[in-house]
XYZ file of N, CA and C in Angstrom:
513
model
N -35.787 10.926 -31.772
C -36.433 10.000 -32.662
C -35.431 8.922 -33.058
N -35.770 7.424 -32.788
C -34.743 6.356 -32.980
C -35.208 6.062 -34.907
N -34.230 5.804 -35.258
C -34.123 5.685 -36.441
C -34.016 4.147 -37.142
N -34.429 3.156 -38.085
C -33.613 1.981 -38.335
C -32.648 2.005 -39.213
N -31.631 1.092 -38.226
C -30.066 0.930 -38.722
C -30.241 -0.214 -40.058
N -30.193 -0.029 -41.283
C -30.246 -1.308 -42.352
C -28.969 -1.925 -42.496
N -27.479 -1.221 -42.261
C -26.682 -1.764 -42.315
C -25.558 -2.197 -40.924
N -24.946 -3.267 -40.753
C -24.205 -3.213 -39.781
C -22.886 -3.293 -39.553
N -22.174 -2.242 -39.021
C -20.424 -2.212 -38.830
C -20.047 -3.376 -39.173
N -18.620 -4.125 -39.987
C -18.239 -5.513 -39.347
C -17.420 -5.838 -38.300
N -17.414 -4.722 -37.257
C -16.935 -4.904 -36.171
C -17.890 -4.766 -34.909
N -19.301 -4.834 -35.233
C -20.314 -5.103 -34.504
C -20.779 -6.051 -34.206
N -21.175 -6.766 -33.042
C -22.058 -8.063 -33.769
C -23.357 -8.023 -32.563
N -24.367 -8.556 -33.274
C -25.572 -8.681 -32.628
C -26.107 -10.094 -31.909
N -26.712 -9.282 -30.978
C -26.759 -10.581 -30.238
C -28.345 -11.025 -30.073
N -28.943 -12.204 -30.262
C -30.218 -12.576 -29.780
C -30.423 -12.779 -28.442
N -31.537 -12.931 -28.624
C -32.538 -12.873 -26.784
C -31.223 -13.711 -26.156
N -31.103 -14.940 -26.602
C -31.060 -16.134 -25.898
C -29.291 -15.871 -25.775
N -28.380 -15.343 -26.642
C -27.149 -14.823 -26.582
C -27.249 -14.326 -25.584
N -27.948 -12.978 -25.454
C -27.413 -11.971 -24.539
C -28.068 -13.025 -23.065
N -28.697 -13.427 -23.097
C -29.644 -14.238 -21.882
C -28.066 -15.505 -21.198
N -27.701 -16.223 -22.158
C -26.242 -16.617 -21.902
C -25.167 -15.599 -21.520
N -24.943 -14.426 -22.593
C -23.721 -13.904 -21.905
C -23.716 -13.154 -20.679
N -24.960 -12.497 -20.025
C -25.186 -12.247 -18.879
C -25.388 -13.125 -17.980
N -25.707 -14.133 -18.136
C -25.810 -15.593 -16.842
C -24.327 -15.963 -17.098
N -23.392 -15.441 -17.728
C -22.112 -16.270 -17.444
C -21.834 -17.222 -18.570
N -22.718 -17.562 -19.273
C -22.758 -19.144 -20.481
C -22.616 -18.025 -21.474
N -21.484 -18.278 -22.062
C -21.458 -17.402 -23.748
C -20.955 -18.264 -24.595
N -21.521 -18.065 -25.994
C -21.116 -18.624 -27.226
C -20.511 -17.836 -28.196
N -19.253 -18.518 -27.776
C -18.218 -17.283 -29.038
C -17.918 -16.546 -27.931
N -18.057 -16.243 -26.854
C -17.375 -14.908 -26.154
C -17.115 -15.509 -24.883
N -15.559 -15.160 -25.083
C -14.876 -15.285 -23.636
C -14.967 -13.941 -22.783
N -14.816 -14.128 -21.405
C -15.126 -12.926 -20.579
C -13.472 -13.127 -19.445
N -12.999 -12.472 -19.667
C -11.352 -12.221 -18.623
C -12.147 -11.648 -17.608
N -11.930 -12.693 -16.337
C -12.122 -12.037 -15.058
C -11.258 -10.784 -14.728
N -11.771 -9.429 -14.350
C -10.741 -8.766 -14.219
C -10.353 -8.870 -12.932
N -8.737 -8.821 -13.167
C -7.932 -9.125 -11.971
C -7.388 -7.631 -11.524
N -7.206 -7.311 -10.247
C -6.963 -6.541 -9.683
C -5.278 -6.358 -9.500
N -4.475 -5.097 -9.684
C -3.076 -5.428 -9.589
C -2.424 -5.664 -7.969
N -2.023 -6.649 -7.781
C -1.176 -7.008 -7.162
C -0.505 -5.745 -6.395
N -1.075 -5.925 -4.738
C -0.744 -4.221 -3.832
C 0.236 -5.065 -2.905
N 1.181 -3.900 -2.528
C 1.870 -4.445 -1.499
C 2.098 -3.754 -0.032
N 1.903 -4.101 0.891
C 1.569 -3.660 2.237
C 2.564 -3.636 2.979
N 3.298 -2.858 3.745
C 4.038 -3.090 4.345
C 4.068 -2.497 6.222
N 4.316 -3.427 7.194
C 3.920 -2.732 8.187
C 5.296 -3.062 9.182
N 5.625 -1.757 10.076
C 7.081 -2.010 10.969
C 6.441 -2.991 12.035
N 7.779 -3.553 12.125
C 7.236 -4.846 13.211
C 8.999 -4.870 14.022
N 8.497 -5.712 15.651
C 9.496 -6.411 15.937
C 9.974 -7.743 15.972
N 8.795 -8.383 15.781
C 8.321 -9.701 15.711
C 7.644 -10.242 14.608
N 7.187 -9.557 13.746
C 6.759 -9.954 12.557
C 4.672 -10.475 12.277
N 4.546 -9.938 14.233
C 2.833 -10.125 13.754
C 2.478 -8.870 14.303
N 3.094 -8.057 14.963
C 2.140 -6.910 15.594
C 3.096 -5.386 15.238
N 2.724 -4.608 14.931
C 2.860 -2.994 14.465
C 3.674 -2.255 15.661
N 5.020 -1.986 15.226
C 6.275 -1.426 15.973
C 5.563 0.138 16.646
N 5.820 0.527 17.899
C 5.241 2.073 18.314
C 6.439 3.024 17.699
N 7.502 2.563 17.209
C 8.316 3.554 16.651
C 9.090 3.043 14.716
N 8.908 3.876 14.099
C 9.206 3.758 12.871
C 10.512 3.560 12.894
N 11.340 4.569 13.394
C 12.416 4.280 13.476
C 13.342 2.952 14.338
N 12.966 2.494 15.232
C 13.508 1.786 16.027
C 13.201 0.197 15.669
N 12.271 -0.080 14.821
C 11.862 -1.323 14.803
C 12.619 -1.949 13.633
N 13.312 -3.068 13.614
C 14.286 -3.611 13.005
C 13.559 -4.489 12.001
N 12.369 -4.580 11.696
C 11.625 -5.636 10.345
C 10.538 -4.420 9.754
N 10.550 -5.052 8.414
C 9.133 -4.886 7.652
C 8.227 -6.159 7.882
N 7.792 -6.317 7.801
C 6.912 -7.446 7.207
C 5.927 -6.766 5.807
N 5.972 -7.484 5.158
C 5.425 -7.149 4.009
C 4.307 -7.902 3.271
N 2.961 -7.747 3.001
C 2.065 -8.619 2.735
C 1.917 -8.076 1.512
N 1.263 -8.893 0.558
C 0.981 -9.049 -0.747
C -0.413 -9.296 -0.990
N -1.202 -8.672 -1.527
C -2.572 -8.596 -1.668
C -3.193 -8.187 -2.962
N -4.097 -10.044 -3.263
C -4.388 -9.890 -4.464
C -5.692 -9.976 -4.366
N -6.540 -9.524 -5.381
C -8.161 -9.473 -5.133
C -8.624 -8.951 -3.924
N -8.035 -8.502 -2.919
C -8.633 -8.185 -1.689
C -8.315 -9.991 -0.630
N -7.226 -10.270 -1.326
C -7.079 -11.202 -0.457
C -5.317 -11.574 -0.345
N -4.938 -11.629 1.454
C -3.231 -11.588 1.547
C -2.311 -13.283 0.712
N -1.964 -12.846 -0.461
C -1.303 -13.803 -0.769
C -0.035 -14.667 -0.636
N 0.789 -13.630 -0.022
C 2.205 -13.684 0.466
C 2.440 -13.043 1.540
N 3.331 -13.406 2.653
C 4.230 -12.618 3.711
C 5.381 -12.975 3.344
N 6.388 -12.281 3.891
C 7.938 -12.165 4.458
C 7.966 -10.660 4.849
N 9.070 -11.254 5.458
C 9.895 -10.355 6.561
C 10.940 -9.558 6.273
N 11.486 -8.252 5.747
C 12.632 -7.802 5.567
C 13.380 -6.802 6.518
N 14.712 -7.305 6.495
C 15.201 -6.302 7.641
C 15.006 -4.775 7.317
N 15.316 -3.962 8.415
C 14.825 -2.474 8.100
C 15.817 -1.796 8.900
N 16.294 -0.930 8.102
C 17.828 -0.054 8.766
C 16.754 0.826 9.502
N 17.559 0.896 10.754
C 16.942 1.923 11.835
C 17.966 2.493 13.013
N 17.381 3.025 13.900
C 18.514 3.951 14.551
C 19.780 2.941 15.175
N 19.868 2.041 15.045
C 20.786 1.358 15.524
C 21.583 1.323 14.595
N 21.293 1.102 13.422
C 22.221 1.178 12.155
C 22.930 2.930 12.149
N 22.540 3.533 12.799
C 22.763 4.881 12.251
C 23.476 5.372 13.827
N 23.726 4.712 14.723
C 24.366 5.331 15.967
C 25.560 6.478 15.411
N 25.795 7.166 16.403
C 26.708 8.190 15.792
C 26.359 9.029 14.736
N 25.549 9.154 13.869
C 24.995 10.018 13.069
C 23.937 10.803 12.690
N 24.387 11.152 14.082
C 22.668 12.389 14.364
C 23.503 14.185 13.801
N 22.446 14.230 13.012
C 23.270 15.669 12.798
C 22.688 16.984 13.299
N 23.309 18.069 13.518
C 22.734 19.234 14.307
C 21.576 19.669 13.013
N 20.908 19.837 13.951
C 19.153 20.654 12.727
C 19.508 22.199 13.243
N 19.075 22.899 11.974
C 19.178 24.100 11.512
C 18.343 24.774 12.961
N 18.500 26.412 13.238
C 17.356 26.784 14.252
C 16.157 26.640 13.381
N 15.149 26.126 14.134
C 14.073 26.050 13.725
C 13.608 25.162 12.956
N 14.529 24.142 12.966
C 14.378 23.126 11.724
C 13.876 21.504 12.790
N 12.974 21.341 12.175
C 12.246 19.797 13.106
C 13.436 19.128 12.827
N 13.036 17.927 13.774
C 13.528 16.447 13.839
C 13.058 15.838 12.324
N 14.104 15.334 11.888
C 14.060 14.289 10.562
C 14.196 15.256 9.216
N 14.821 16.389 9.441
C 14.249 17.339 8.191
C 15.678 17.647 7.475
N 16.585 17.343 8.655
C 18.017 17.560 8.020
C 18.535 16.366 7.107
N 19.629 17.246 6.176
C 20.491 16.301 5.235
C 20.531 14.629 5.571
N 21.259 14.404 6.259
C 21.756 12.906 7.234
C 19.759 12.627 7.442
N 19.276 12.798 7.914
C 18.103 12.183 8.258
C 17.027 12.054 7.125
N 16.906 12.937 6.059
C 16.428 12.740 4.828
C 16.982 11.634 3.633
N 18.838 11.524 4.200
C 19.322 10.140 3.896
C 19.538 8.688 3.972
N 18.933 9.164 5.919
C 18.346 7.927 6.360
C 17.245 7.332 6.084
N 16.096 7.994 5.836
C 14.696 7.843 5.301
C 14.732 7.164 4.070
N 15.691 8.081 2.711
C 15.750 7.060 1.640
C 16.592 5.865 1.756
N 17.146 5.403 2.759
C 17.602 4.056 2.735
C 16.943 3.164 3.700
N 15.944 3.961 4.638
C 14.890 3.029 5.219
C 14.070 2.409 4.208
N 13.385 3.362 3.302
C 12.326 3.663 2.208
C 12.791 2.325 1.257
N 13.889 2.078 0.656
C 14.282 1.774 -0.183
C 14.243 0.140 -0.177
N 14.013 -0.518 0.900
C 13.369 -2.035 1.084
C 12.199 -2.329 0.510
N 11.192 -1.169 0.742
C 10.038 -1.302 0.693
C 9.303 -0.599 -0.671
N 10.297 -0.066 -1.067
C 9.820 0.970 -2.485
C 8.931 -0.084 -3.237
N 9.023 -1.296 -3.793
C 7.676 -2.317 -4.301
C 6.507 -2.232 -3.568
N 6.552 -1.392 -2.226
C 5.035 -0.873 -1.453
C 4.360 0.399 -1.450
N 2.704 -0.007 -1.579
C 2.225 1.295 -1.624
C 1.683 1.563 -0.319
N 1.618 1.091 0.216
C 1.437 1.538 2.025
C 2.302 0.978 3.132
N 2.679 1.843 4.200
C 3.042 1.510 5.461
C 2.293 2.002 6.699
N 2.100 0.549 7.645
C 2.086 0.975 8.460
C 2.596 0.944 9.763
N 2.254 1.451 10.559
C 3.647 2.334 11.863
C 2.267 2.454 12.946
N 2.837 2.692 14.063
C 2.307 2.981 15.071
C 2.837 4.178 15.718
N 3.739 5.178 15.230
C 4.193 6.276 15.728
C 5.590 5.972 14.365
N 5.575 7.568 14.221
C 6.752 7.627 13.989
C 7.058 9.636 13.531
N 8.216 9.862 12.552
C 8.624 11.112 13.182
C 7.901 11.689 12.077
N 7.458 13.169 11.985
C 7.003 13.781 10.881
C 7.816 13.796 9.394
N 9.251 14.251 9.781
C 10.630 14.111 8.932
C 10.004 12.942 8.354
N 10.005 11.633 8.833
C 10.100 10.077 8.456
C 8.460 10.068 7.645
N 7.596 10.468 7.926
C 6.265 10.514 7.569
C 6.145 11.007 6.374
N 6.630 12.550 6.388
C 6.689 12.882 4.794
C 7.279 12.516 3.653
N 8.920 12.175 4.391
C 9.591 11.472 3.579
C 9.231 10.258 2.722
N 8.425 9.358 3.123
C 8.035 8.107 2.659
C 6.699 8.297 1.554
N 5.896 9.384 2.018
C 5.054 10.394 0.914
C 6.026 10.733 -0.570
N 7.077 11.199 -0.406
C 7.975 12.297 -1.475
C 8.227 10.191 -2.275
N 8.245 9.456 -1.753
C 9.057 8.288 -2.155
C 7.657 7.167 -3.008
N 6.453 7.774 -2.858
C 5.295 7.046 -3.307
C 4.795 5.953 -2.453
N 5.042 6.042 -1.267
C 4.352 5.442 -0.549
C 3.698 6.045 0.759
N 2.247 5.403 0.913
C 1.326 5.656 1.605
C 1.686 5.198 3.266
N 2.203 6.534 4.230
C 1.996 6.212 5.483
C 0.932 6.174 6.022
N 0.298 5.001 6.801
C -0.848 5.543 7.608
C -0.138 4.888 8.898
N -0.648 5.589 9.774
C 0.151 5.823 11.466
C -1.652 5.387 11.734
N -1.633 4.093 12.869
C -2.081 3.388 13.329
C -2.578 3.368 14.701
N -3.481 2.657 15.242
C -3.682 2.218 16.573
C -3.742 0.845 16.829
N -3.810 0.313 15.633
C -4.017 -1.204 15.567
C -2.663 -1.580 15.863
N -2.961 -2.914 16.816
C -1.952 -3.286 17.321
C -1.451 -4.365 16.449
N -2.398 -5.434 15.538
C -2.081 -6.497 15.138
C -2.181 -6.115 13.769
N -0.804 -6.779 13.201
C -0.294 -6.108 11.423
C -2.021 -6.989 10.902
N -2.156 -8.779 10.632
C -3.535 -8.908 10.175
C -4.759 -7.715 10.013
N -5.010 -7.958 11.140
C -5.795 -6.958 11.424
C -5.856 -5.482 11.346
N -5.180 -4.720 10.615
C -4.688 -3.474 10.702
C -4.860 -3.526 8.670
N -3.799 -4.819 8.603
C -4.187 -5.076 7.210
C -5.791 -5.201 6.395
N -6.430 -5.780 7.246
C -7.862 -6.278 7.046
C -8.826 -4.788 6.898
N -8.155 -3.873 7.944
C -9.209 -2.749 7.898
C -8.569 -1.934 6.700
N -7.551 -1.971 6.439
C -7.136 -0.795 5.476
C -7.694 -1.318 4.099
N -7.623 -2.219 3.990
C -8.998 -3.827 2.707
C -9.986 -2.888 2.501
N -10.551 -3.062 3.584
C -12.400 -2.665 3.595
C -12.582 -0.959 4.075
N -11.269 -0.397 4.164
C -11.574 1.218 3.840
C -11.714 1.831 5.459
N -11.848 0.599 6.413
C -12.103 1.418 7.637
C -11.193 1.852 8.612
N -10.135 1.528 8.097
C -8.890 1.866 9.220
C -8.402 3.551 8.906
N -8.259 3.944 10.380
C -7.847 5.614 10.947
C -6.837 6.031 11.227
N -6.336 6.659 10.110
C -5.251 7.585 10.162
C -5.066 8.180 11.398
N -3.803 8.244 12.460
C -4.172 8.914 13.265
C -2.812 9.880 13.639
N -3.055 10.987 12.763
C -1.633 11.679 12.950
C -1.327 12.631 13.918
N -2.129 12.034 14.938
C -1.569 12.721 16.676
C -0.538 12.101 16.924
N -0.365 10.827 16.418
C 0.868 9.831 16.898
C 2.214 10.025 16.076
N 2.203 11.116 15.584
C 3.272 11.563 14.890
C 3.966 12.534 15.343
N 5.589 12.585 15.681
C 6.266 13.645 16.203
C 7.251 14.203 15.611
């Protein structure tokens, strides 16, 4: 049973036909409306060249990094990316039974790959090692391992929700 209200909060205010008829078409009197803005994501995908998605995480010497606001890329650049060339000579023996990327030295390499890109919440790769995969998980960022060849385009689907994880391509 609705009841009548005789008095009203003074932190209420009421609106007539023709108010609410304005503030829903967009036209308001007395009331501003803040578009809400979406926060500012940052994308990051291995490259050798800076337009198409590296087949190895480790080996590819750039990020490229896109900036995406509203669902739309606002910024690129390019940052270098320590990879096995930086690291010659420092492969260390893995435990029996212990994968590739899981040892000391290679969990140290990961956080100083990681560490360019830490302002990103996704990467993407076209292959890379499981070690390197999880690692970048433990660091807050989102690997997704790819088929898309072109960073745009790879970018565009991960936008609209349709791009496929594909962690066969992971070793």
């Amino acid at each position: 049973m609705l009841s009548r209200v005789s008095e009203v909060p003074a932190n209420v205010h009421i609106l007539g036909t023709k108010a609410l008829k304005n503030l829903v078409s967009g036209h308001s009197s007395g009331f501003v409306q803040s578009p809400v803005k979406e926060k500012p994501m940052k994308i990051a995908a291995i490259t050798d060249d800076g337009t198409t998605i590296s087949q190895h995480f480790g080996r590819a010497p750039y990020y490229a990094v896109l900036t995406v606001e509203n669902g739309q890329i606002v910024k690129r650049e390019l940052r270098d990316k320590l990879g096995h060339q930086h690291f010659a000579g420092q492969e260390a023996e893995h435990a029996p039974g212990q994968r590739h990327g899981y040892d000391p030295a290679s969990q140290d390499r990961h956080a100083r790959m990681a560490a360019s890109i830490a302002d990103c919440q996704v990467l993407l790769c076209r292959g890379m090692g499981w070690g390197a995969y999880e690692s970048m998980q433990q660091y807050g960022i989102r690997p997704i391992v790819t088929d898309i060849v072109e960073i745009e385009e790879a970018v565009q689907a991960y936008l609209a929700g349709t791009i496929v994880g594909r962690r066969e391509l992971l070793h």
